[in-house]
Structure formats: structure tokens, C-alpha cells
Short mmCIF file of C-alpha atoms and ligand atoms in Angstrom, two decimals:
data_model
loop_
_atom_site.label_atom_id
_atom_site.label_comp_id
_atom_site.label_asym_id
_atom_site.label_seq_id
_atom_site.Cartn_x
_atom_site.Cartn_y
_atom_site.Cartn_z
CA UNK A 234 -9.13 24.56 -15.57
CA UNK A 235 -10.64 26.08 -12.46
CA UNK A 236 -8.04 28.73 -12.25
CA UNK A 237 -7.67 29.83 -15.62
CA UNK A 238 -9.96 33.05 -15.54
CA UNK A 239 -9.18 33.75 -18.67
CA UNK A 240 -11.44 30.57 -19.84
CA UNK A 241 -14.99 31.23 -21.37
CA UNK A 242 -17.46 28.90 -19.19
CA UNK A 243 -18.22 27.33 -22.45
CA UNK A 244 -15.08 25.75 -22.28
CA UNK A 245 -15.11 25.16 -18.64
CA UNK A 246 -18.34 23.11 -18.63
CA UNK A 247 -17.41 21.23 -21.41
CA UNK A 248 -14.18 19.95 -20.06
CA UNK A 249 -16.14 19.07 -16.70
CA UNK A 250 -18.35 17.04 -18.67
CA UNK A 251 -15.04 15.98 -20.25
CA UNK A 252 -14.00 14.83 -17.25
CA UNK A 253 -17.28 13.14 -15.69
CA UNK A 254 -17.63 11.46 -19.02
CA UNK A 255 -13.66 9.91 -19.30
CA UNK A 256 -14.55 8.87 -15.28
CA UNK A 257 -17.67 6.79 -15.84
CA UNK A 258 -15.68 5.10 -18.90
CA UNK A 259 -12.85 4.32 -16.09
CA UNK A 260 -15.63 2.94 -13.70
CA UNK A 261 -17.38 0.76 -16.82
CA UNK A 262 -13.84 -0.21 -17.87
CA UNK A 263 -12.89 -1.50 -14.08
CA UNK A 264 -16.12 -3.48 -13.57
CA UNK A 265 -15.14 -5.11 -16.67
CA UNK A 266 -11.38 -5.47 -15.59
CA UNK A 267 -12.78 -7.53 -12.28
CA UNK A 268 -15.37 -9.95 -14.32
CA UNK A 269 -12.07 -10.80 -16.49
CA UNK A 270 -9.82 -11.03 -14.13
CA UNK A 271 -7.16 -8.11 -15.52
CA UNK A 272 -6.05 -7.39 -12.34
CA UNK A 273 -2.51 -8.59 -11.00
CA UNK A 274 -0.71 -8.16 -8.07
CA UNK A 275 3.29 -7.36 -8.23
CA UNK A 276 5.40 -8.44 -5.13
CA UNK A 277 7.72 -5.94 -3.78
CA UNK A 278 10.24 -7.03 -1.12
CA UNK A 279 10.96 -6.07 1.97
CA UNK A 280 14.64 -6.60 3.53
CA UNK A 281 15.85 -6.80 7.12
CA UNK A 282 18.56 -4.69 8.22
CA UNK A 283 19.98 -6.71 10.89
CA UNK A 284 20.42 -9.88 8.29
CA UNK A 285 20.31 -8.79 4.86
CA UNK A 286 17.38 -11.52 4.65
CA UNK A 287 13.68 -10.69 2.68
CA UNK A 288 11.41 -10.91 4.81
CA UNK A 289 8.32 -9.90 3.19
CA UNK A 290 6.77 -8.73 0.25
CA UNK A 291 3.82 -5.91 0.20
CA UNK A 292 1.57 -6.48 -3.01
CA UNK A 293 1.09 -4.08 -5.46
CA UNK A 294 -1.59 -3.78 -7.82
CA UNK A 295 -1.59 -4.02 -11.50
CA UNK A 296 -3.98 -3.68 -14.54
CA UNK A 297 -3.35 -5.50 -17.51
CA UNK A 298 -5.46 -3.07 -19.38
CA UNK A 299 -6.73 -4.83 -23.17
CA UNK A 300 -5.77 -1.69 -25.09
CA UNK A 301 -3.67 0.67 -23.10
CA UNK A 302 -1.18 -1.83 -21.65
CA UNK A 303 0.14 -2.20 -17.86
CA UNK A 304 -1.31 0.52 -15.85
CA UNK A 305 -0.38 0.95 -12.48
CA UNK A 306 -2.23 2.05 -9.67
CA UNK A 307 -2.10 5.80 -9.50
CA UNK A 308 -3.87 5.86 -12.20
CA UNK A 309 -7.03 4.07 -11.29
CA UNK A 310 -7.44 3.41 -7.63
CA UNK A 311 -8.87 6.82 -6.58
CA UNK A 312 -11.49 6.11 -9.49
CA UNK A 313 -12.05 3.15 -7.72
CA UNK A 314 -12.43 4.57 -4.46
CA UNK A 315 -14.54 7.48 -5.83
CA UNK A 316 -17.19 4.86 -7.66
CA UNK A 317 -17.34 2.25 -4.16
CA UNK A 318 -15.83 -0.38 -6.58
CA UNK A 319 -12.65 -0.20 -4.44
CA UNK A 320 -14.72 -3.09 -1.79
CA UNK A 321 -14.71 -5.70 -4.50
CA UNK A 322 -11.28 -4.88 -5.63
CA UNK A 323 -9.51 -4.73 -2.20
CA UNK A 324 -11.28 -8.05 -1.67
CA UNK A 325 -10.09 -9.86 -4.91
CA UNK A 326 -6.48 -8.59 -3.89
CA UNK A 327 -6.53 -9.66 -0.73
CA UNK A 328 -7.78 -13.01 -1.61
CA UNK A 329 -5.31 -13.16 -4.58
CA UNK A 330 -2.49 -12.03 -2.19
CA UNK A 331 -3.22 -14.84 0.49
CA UNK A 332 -3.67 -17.46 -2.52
CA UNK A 333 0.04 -16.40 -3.48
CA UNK A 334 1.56 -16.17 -0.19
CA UNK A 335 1.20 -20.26 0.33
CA UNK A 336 4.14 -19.87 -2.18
CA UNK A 337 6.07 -17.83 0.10
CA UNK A 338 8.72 -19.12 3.10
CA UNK A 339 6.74 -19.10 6.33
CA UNK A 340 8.57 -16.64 7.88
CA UNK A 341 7.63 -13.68 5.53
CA UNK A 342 4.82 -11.36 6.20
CA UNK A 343 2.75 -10.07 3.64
CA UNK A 344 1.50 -6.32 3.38
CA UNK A 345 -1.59 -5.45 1.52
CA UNK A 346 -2.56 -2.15 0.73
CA UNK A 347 -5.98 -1.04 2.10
CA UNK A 348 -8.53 2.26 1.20
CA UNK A 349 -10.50 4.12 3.44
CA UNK A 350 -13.84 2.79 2.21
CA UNK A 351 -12.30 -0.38 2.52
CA UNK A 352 -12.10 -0.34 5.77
CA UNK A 353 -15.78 0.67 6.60
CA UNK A 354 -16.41 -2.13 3.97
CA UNK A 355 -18.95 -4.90 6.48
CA UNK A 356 -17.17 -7.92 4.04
CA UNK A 357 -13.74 -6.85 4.87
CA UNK A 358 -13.09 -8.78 7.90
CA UNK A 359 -15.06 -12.30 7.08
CA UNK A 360 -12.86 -11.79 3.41
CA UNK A 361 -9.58 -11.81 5.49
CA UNK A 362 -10.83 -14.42 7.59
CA UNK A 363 -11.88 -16.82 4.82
CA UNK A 364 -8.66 -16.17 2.88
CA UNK A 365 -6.46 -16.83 5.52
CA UNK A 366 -7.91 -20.35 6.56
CA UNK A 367 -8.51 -21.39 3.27
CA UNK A 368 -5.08 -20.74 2.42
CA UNK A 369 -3.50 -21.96 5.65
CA UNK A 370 -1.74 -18.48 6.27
CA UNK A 371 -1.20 -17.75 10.11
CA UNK A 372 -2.73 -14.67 10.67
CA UNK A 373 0.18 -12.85 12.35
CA UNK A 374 1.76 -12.60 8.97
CA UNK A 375 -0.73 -10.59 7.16
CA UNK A 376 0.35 -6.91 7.44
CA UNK A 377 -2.19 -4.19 6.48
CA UNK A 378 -1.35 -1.08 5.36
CA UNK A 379 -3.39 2.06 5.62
CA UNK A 380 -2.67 5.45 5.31
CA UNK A 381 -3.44 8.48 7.68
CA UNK A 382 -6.48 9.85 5.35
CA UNK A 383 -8.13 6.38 6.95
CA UNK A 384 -7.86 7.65 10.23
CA UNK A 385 -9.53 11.59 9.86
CA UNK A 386 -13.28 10.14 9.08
CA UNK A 387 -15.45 8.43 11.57
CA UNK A 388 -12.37 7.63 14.07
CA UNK A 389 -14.18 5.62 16.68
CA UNK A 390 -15.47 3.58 13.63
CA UNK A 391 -12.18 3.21 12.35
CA UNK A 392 -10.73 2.44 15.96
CA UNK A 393 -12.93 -0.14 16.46
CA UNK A 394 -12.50 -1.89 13.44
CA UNK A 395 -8.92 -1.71 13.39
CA UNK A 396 -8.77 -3.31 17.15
CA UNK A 397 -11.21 -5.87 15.53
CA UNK A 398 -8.34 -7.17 12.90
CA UNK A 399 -6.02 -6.98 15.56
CA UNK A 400 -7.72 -9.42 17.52
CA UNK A 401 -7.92 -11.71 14.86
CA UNK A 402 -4.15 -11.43 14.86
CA UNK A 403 -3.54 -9.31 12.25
CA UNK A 404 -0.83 -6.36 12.17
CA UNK A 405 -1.42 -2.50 10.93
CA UNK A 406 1.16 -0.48 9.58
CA UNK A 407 0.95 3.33 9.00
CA UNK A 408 1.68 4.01 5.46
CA UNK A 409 3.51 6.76 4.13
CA UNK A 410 3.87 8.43 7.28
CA UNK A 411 4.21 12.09 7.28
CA UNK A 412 3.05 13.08 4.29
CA UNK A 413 -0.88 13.75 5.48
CA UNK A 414 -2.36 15.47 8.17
CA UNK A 415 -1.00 13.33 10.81
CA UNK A 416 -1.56 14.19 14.00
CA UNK A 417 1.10 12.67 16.50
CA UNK A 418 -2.17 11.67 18.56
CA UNK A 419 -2.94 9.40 15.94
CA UNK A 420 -0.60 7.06 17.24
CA UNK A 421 -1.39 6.66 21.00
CA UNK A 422 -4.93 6.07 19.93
CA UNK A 423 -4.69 3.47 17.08
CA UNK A 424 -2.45 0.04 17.55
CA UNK A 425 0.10 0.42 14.71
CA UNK A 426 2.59 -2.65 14.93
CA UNK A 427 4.71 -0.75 11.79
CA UNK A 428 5.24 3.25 10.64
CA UNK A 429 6.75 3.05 6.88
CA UNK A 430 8.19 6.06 6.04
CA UNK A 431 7.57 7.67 3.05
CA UNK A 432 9.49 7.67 0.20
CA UNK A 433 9.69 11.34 -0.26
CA UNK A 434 11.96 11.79 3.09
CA UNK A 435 13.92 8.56 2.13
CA UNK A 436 14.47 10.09 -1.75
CA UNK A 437 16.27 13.26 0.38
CA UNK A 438 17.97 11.73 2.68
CA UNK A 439 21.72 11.79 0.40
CA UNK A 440 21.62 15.57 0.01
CA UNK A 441 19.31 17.37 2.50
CA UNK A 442 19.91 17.43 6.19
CA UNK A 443 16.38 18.09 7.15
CA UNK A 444 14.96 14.74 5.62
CA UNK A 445 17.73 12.84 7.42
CA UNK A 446 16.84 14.41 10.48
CA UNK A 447 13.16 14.21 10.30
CA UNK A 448 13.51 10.27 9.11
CA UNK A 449 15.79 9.91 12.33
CA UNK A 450 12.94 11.66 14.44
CA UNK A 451 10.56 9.48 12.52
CA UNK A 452 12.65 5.86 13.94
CA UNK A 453 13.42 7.95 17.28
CA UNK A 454 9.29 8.25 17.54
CA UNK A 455 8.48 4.52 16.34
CA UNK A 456 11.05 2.90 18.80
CA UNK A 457 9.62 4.57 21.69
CA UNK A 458 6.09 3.60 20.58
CA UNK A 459 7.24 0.08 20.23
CA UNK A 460 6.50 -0.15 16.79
CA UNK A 461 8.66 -1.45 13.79
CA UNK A 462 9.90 0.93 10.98
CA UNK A 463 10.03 0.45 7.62
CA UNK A 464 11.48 2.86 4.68
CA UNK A 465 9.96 2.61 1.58
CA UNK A 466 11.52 4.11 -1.79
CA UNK A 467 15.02 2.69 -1.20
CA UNK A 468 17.08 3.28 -4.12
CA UNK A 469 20.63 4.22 -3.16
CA UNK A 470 23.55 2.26 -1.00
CA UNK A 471 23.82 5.39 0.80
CA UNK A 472 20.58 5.50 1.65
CA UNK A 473 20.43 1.99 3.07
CA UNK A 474 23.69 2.97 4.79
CA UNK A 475 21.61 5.91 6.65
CA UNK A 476 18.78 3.88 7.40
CA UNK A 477 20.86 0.96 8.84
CA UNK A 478 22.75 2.97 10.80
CA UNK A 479 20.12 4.68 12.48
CA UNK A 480 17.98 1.24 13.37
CA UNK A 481 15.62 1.71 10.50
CA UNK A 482 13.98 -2.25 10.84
CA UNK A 483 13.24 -2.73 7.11
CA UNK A 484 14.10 -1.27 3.69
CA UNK A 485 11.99 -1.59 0.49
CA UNK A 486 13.09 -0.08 -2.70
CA UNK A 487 14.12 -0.70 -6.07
CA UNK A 488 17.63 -0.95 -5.19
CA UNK A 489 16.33 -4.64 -3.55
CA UNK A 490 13.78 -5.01 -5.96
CA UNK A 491 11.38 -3.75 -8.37
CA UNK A 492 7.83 -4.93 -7.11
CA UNK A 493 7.35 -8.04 -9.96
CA UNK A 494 5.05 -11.25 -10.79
CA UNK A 495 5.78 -13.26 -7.47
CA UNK A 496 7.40 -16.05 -10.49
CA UNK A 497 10.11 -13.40 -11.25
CA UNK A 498 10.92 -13.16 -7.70
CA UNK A 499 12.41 -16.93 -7.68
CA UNK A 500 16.04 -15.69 -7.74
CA UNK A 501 15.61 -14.10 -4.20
CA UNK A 502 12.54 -15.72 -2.75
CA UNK A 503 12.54 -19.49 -2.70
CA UNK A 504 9.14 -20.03 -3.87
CA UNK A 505 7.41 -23.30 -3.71
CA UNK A 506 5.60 -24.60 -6.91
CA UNK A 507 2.34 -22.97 -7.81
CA UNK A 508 -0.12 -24.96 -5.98
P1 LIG B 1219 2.42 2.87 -1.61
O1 LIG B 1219 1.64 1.90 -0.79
O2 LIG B 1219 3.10 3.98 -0.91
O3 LIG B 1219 3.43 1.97 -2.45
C1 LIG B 1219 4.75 2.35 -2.73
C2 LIG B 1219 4.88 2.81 -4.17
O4 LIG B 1219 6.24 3.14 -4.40
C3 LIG B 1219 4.53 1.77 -5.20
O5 LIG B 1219 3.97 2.45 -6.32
C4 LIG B 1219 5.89 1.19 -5.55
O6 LIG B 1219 5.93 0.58 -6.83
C5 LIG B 1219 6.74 2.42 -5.51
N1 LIG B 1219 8.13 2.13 -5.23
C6 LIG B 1219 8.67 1.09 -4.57
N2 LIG B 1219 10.01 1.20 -4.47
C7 LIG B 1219 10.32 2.36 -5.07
C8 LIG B 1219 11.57 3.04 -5.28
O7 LIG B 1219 12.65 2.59 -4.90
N3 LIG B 1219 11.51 4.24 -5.94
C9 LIG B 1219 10.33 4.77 -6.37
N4 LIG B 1219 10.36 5.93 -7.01
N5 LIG B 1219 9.14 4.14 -6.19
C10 LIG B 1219 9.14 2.96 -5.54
P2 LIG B 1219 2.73 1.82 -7.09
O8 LIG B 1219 2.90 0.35 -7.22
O9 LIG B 1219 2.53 2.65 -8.33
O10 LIG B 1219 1.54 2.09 -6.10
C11 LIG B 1219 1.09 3.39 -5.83
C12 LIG B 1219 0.10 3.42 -4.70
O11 LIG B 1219 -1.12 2.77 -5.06
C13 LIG B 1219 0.56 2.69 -3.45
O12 LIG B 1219 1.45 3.53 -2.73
C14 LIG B 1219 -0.74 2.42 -2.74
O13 LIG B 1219 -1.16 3.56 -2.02
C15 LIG B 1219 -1.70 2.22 -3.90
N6 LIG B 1219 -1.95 0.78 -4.10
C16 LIG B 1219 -1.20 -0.15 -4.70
N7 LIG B 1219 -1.77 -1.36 -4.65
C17 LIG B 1219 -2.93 -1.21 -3.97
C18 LIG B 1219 -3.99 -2.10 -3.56
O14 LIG B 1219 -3.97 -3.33 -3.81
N8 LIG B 1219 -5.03 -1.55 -2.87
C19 LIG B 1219 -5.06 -0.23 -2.55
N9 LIG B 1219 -6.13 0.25 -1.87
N10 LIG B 1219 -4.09 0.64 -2.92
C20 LIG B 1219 -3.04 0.16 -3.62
CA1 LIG B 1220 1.85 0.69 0.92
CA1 LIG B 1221 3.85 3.70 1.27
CA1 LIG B 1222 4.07 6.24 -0.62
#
């Protein structure tokens, strides 16, 4: 509405008020969707190149919203962010994504989404650690993922924090790489173990040059940092084609798999019974 001059204020105030009012119903409507437990997490995952193998999932969140169905996180995790109730949702889905993991192979890592609050969050780190021993997960499988809007606020906070998970054995991936305002010093400075690149380039990468080459640049960039590279957004055989011929580690996508209910991943995963 901002832009429209041609608007009376009248009209402008009253859709701002519009728009505070529909966001305190969102933030009412999410407390409530904690208490009763209408979250879910979806399991997307993630194959290896060099085998063909899955091996990992990242989690994905879900609300099973009483009147207006499966909603998916676009919709509601920058409300979430906005009202601080982001800590005690990013802690129920990391708990909830450890709890399910015990049903996963041993070998496969598991990538959780974090937000920047999150991550200045002072329950974040005893959260991870309690999840991971109560559910018996070695810590060197839990990947988390954060995106470059993490890194612009209070950096030596950030650094510090993100060195802490690391020492508990943790990795950190850089999500969606190259869509923010990254600056390439970002990565001598913070200790990514994964860049996943975003699924804008990868959508590209059959019919425009430039995303091919920047995606190559991208791998070129992550192998000389030592880190692993993941592309996210997979939907094409030619696009896995690209990416495996140019080294990419890991592919994600819905040509592998739509993120899902761990349950409805049993024809690919062999998933031990729910404890
Ligand atoms: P993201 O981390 O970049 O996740 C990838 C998104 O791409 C997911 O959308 C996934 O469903 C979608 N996707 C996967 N494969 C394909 C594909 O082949 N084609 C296309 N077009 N899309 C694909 P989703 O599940 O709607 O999640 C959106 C964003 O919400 C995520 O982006 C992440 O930033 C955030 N998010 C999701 N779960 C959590 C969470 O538990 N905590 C936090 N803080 N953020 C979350
Ligand atoms: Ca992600
Ligand atoms: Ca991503
Ligand atoms: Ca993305």
C-alpha cells in the first residue's frame, strides 16, 4: 500500500491496522499451535552423488493448522521470528527432530533449520545438548543450518556461539548461499562444514549459462574452503547430471523426494519402529 499515492491515508491506516491486527491473531494462533502440539516436522532427503545412497534428511516444518489446513513455513515463521516465539519453536523442533532421528540409519545426518534470534537464544545450546543425549544421537550428525542474515548482526556474538556448537561437535552449513548479502569474508571468519546452494541458481541451471557458471564457482569456492556442498531444489535429471559432474557432494530436491512424515519415507529410508 505504501506506494500507491493515489491512496487516501484513511485507507492507508486502516489497512496498517489491518495488518497489525491479522499479525497478533498469527502470534495468539501460534502460541496456541505449540500448547497443542500442531506443529510437525517433514523429512526431506538428502542424496550422495558419489553412491546414489540418502544420506540425510533436513527437517522441515509444518502446521497442521485446525481450520486452514497444512500450512507451510513461509507463511508463519517470520511471524514467529518477529513476536520472539521463534526460541520455543526452534526448540520443540529440534527436540522433535532428534526424537525422530533414533529412527534413522546411523550414518545419516540430520539438518535443522535455525533463525537468527535463535541463535542468540541462551537455551539453544543446553536444548541441543539435552536432545542429543537423551536420544543417543552422536553429535557429529546434527547439521545446523543458518542463513547469511544470521551472520550481519552482532558477528562476534554470533562467532562465538557458532564455535561454541562446534565444539560440542556439531556441524554448520550456510543456507541458501548467495541469495543475501554475503560477503565472501563471511566464510574465512565463521567454520562452515557445508555451503547449500540455493535453489534459485539450481532451478537455472538447464537453460541459463550464468547460473551454471556461478553454481560451478559456488563448488569451485567450497572445495577450496574445505567445505561440503550441497544443492538444494533438485528437480530435473539434467540438473543432477550438472551437479554430479561438477563434484556437487549432495543433491536435495523433489526429484529424490518431496520433504514427508519421516513414516512415508519407509520406501527409501529403512526406518526402525517408532520407539
Ligand atoms: P530452506 O531451508 O531453504 O528449505 C528449502 C525449501 O525448499 C523448503 O521449503 C522445501 O520444501 C523446498 N524444496 C525442497 N525441494 C524442492 C524442489 O525440488 N523444488 C522446490 N521448488 N522447492 C523445494 P519449505 O518447507 O516451505 O520451507 C521454507 C523455508 O522455511 C526454509 O527454506 C527455511 O528457511 C524455513 N524453515 C523450514 N523449517 C524451519 C524450521 O524448523 N525452523 C526455521 N527457523 N526455519 C524453517
Ligand atoms: Ca534449509
Ligand atoms: Ca536452503
Ligand atoms: Ca532456500
Amino acid at each position: 500500500a505504501k506506494e500507491s499515492g493515489k491512496r487516501t491515508w484513511c485507507v492507508f491506516s486502516s489497512e496498517l491496522a489491518d495488518r497489525a491486527e491479522a499479525r497478533r491473531s498469527v502470534e495468539m494462533d501460534l502460541h496456541r499451535a505449540v500448547e497443542n502440539s500442531e506443529l510437525q516436522l517433514y523429512f526431506q532427503p538428502q542424496v550422495s552423488t558419489k553412491t546414489g545412497e540418502i544420506v540425510g534428511c533436513e527437517t522441515l516444518i509444518r502446521w497442521n493448522h485446525p481450520t486452514r489446513g497444512l500450512i507451510g513455513p513461509g507463511s508463519f515463521i517470520q511471524h514467529a521470528e518477529d513476536s520472539g516465539i521463534i526460541t520455543r519453536l526452534g526448540n520443540w523442533a529440534l527436540r522433535e527432530a532428534l526424537s525422530q532421528a533414533r529412527r534413522l540409519p546411523k550414518h545419516m545426518h540430520i539438518a535443522v533449520n535455525i533463525s537468527p534470534l535463535q541463535i542468540h537464544s541462551a537455551s539453544l545450546v543446553s536444548t541441543i545438548i539435552n536432545a542429543l543425549a537423551t536420544n543417543g544421537i552422536d553429535p557429529g550428525r546434527l547439521e545446523l543450518e543458518i542463513t547469511e542474515s544470521v551472520l550481519m548482526t552482532d558477528t562476534e556474538f554470533t562467532l562465538d556461539r557458532l564455535n561454541q556448537l562446534k565444539q560440542i561437535g556439531l556441524k554448520i552449513s550456510l543456507d541458501d548461499f548467495g541469495t543475501g548479502f554475503s560477503s565472501l569474508s563471511y566464510l574465512r571468519r565463521f567454520p562452515f562444514d557445508r555451503l547449500k546452494i540455493d535453489k534459485s541458481f539450481v532451478e537455472d541451471i538447464d537453460h541459463d549459462e550464468d547460473s551454471r557458471a556461478i553454481t560451478k564457482a559456488t563448488l569451485t569456492l567450497a572445495k577450496a574452503l574445505n567445505m561440503k556442498c550441497t544443492a538444494e531444489g533438485v528437480e530435473t535429471e539434467c540438473q543432477k547430471q550438472f551437479l554430479t559432474d561438477i563434484g556437487c557432494d549432495e543433491l536435495q530436491g523433489y526429484l529424490i523426494s518431496r520433504p514427508q512424515p519421516l513414516e512415508k519415507l519407509k520406501h527409501l529410508i529403512n526406518l526402525a519402529p517408532e520407539p
